[in-house]
mmCIF file of C-alpha atoms in Angstrom:
data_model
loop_
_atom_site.group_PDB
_atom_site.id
_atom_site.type_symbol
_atom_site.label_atom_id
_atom_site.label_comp_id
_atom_site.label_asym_id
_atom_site.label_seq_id
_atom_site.Cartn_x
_atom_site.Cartn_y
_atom_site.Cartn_z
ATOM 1 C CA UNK A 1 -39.114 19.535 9.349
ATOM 2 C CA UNK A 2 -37.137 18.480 12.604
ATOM 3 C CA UNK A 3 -39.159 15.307 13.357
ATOM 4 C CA UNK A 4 -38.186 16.034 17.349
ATOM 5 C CA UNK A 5 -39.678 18.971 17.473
ATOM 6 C CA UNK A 6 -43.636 19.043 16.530
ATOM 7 C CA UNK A 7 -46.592 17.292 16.778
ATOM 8 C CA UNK A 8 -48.322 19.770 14.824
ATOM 9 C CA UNK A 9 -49.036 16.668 12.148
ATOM 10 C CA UNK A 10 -51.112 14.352 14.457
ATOM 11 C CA UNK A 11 -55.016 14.526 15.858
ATOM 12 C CA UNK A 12 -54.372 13.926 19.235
ATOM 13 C CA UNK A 13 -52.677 17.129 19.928
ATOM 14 C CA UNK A 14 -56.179 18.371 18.891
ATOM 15 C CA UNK A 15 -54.839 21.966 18.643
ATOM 16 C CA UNK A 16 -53.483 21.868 22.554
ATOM 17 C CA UNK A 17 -50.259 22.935 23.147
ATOM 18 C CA UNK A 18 -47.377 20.221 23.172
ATOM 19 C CA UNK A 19 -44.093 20.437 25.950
ATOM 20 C CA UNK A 20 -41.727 18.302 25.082
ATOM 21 C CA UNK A 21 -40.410 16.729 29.251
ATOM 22 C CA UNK A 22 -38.160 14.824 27.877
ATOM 23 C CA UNK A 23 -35.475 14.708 24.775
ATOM 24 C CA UNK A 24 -32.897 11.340 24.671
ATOM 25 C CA UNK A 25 -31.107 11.615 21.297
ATOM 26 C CA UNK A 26 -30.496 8.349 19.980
ATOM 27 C CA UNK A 27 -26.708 8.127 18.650
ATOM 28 C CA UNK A 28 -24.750 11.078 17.082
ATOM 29 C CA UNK A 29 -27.311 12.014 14.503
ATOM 30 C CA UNK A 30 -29.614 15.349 15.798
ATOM 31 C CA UNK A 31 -31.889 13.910 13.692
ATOM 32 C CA UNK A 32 -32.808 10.351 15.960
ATOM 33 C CA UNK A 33 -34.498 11.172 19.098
ATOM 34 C CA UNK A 34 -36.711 9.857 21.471
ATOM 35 C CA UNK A 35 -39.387 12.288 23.261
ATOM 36 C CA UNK A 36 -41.877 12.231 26.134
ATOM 37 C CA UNK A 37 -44.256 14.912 25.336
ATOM 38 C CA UNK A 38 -47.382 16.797 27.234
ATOM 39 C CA UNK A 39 -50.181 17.533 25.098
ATOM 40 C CA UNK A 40 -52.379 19.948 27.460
ATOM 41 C CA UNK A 41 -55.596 20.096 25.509
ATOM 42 C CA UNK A 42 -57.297 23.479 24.593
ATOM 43 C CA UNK A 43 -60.563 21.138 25.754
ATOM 44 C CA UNK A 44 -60.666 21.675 29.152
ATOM 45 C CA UNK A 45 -63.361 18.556 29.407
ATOM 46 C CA UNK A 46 -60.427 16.444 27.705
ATOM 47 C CA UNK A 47 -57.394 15.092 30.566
ATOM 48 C CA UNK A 48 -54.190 16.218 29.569
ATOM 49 C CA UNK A 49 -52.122 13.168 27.950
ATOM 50 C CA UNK A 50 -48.731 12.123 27.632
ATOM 51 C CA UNK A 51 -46.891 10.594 24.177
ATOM 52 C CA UNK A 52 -44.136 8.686 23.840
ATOM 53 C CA UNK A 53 -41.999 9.169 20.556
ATOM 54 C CA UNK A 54 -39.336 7.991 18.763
ATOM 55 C CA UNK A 55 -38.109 9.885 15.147
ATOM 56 C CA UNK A 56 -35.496 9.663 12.781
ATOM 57 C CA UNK A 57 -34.469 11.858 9.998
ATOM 58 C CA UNK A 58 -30.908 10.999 7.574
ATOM 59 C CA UNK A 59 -30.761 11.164 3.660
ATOM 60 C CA UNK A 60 -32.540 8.225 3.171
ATOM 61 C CA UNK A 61 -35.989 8.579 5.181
ATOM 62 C CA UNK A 62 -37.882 10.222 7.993
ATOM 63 C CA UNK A 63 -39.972 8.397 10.740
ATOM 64 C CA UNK A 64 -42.033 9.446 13.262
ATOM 65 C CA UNK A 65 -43.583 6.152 15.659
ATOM 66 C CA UNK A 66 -46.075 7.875 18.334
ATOM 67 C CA UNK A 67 -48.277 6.345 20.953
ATOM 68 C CA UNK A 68 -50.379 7.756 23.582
ATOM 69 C CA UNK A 69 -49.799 7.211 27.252
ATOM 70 C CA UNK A 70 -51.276 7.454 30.406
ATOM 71 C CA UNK A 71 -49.784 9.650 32.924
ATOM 72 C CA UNK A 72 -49.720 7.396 35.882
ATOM 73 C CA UNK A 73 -48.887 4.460 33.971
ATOM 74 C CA UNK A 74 -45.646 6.716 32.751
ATOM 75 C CA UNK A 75 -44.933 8.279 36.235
ATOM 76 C CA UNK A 76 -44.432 5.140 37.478
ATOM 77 C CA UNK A 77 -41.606 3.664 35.280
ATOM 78 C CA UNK A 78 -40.141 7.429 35.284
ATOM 79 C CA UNK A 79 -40.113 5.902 39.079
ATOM 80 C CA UNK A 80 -38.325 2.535 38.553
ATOM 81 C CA UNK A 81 -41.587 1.045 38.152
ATOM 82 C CA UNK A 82 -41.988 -2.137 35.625
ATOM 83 C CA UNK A 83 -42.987 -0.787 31.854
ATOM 84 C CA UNK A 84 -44.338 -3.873 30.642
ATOM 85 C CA UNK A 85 -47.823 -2.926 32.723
ATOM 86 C CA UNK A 86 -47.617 0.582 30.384
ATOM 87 C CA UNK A 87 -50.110 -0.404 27.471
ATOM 88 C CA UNK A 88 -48.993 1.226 24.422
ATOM 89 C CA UNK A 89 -50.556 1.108 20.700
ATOM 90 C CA UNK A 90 -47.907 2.613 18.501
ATOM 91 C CA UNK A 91 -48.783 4.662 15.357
ATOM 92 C CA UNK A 92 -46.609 5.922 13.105
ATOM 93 C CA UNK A 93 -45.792 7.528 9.545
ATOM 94 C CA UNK A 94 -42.330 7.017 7.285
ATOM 95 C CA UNK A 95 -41.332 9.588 4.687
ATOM 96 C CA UNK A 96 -39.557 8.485 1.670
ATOM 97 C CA UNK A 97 -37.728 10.108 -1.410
ATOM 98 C CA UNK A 98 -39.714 8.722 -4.095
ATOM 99 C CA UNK A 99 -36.703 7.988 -6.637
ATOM 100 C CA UNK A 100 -37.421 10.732 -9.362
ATOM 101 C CA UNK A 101 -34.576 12.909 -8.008
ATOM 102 C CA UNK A 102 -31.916 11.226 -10.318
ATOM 103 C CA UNK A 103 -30.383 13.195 -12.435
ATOM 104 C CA UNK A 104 -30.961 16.480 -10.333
ATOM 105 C CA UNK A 105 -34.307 16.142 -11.100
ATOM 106 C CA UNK A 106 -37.150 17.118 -8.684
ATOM 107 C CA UNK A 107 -38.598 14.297 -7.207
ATOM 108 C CA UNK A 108 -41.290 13.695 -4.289
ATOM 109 C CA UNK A 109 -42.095 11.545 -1.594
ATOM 110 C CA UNK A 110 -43.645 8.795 -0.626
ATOM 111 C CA UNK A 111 -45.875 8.519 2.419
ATOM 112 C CA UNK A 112 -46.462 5.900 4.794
ATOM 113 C CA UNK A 113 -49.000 5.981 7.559
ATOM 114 C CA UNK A 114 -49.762 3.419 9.850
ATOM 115 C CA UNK A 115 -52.333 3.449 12.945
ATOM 116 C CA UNK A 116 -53.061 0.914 15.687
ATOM 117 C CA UNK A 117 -56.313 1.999 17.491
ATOM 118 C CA UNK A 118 -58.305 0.010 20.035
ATOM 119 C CA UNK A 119 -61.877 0.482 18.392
ATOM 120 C CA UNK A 120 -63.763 -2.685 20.690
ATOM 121 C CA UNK A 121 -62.673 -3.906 23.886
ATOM 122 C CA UNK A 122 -64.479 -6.888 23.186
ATOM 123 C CA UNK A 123 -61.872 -9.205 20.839
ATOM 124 C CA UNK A 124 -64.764 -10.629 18.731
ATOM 125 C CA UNK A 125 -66.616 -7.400 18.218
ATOM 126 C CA UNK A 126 -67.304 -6.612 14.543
ATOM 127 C CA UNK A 127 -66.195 -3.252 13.035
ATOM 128 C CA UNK A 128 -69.178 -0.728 12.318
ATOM 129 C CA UNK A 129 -69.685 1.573 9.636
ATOM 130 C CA UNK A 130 -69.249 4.492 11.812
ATOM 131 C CA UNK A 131 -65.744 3.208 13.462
ATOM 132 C CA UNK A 132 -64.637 2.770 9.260
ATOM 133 C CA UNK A 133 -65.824 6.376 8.692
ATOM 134 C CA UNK A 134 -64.041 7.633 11.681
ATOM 135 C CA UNK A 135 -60.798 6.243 11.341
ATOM 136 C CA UNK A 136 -60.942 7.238 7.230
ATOM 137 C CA UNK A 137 -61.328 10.541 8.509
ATOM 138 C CA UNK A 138 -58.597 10.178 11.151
ATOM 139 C CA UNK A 139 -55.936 9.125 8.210
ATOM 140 C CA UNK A 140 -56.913 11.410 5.993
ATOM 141 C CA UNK A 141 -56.582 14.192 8.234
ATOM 142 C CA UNK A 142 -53.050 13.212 9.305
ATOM 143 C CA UNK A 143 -52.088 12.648 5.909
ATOM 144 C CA UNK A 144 -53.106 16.598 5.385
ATOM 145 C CA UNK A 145 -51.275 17.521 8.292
ATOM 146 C CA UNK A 146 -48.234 16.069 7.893
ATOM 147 C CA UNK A 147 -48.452 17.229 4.053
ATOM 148 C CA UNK A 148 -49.093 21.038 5.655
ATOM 149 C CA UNK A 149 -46.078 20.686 8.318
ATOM 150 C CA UNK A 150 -43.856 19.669 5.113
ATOM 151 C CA UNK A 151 -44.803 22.808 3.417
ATOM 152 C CA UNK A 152 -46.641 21.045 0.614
ATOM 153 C CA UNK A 153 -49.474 22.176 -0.845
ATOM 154 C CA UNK A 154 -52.483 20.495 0.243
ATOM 155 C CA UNK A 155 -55.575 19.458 -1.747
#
């Protein structure tokens, strides 16, 4: 899976079509890469969005860290503009070989997912049932995506 390439794994692109604008590598390695990229959702009633993202792939792991961005916000540092005023909540997954390939074994993977979502704008708001049930579903559905963009078989 070239990490650089897709965000067929992730619920924001909600089935829109992704454009990666932008492509940085990150040192020598194809694999490290940082990427602006255009979801323009197949829901009209939904804005299009941009997301910032930074992956890495070598022998020893894969990452993926993701987070949403608004398009003004992100037009004006591609400006000169100051980024600190760009709010960003990063999300992200790592991929790891799960240490049962010695030997020439077949081994797996392990998966790591990790989400920072704004579900109050009110600091001392308490978390509802529905906002635990929605973000459940939001990490099991990645977890089944990413799983389906590996080629595994999903259950």
């Amino acid at each position: 899976m070239n990490l650089c390439e897709t965000l067929q794994w992730d619920i924001l692109s909600n089935g829109g079509v992704v454009q990666e604008m932008a492509h940085i590598a990150n040192g020598r390695d194809t694999g490290k890469c940082v990427s602006l990229l255009r979801v323009n959702s197949a829901n009209s009633s939904q804005s299009n969005m941009l997301i910032l993202q930074e992956s890495c792939t070598d022998p020893t792991a894969s990452f993926v860290i993701y987070a949403p961005v608004d398009i003004v916000a992100m037009n004006i540092v591609l400006n000169g503009g100051d980024p600190d005023y760009v709010a960003l909540l990063p999300s992200g997954f790592a991929i790891l070989p799960d240490g049962n390939a010695i030997g020439g074994g077949e081994g797996g993977s392990l998966l790591t997912v990790a989400f920072q979502i704004l579900v109050d704008s009110v600091p001392t708001a308490k978390l509802s049932l529905g906002s635990v049930a929605t973000v459940n579903n939001l990490i099991a559905c990645t977890v089944e995506r990413i799983k389906a963009s590996m080629s595994c078989e999903t259950a």
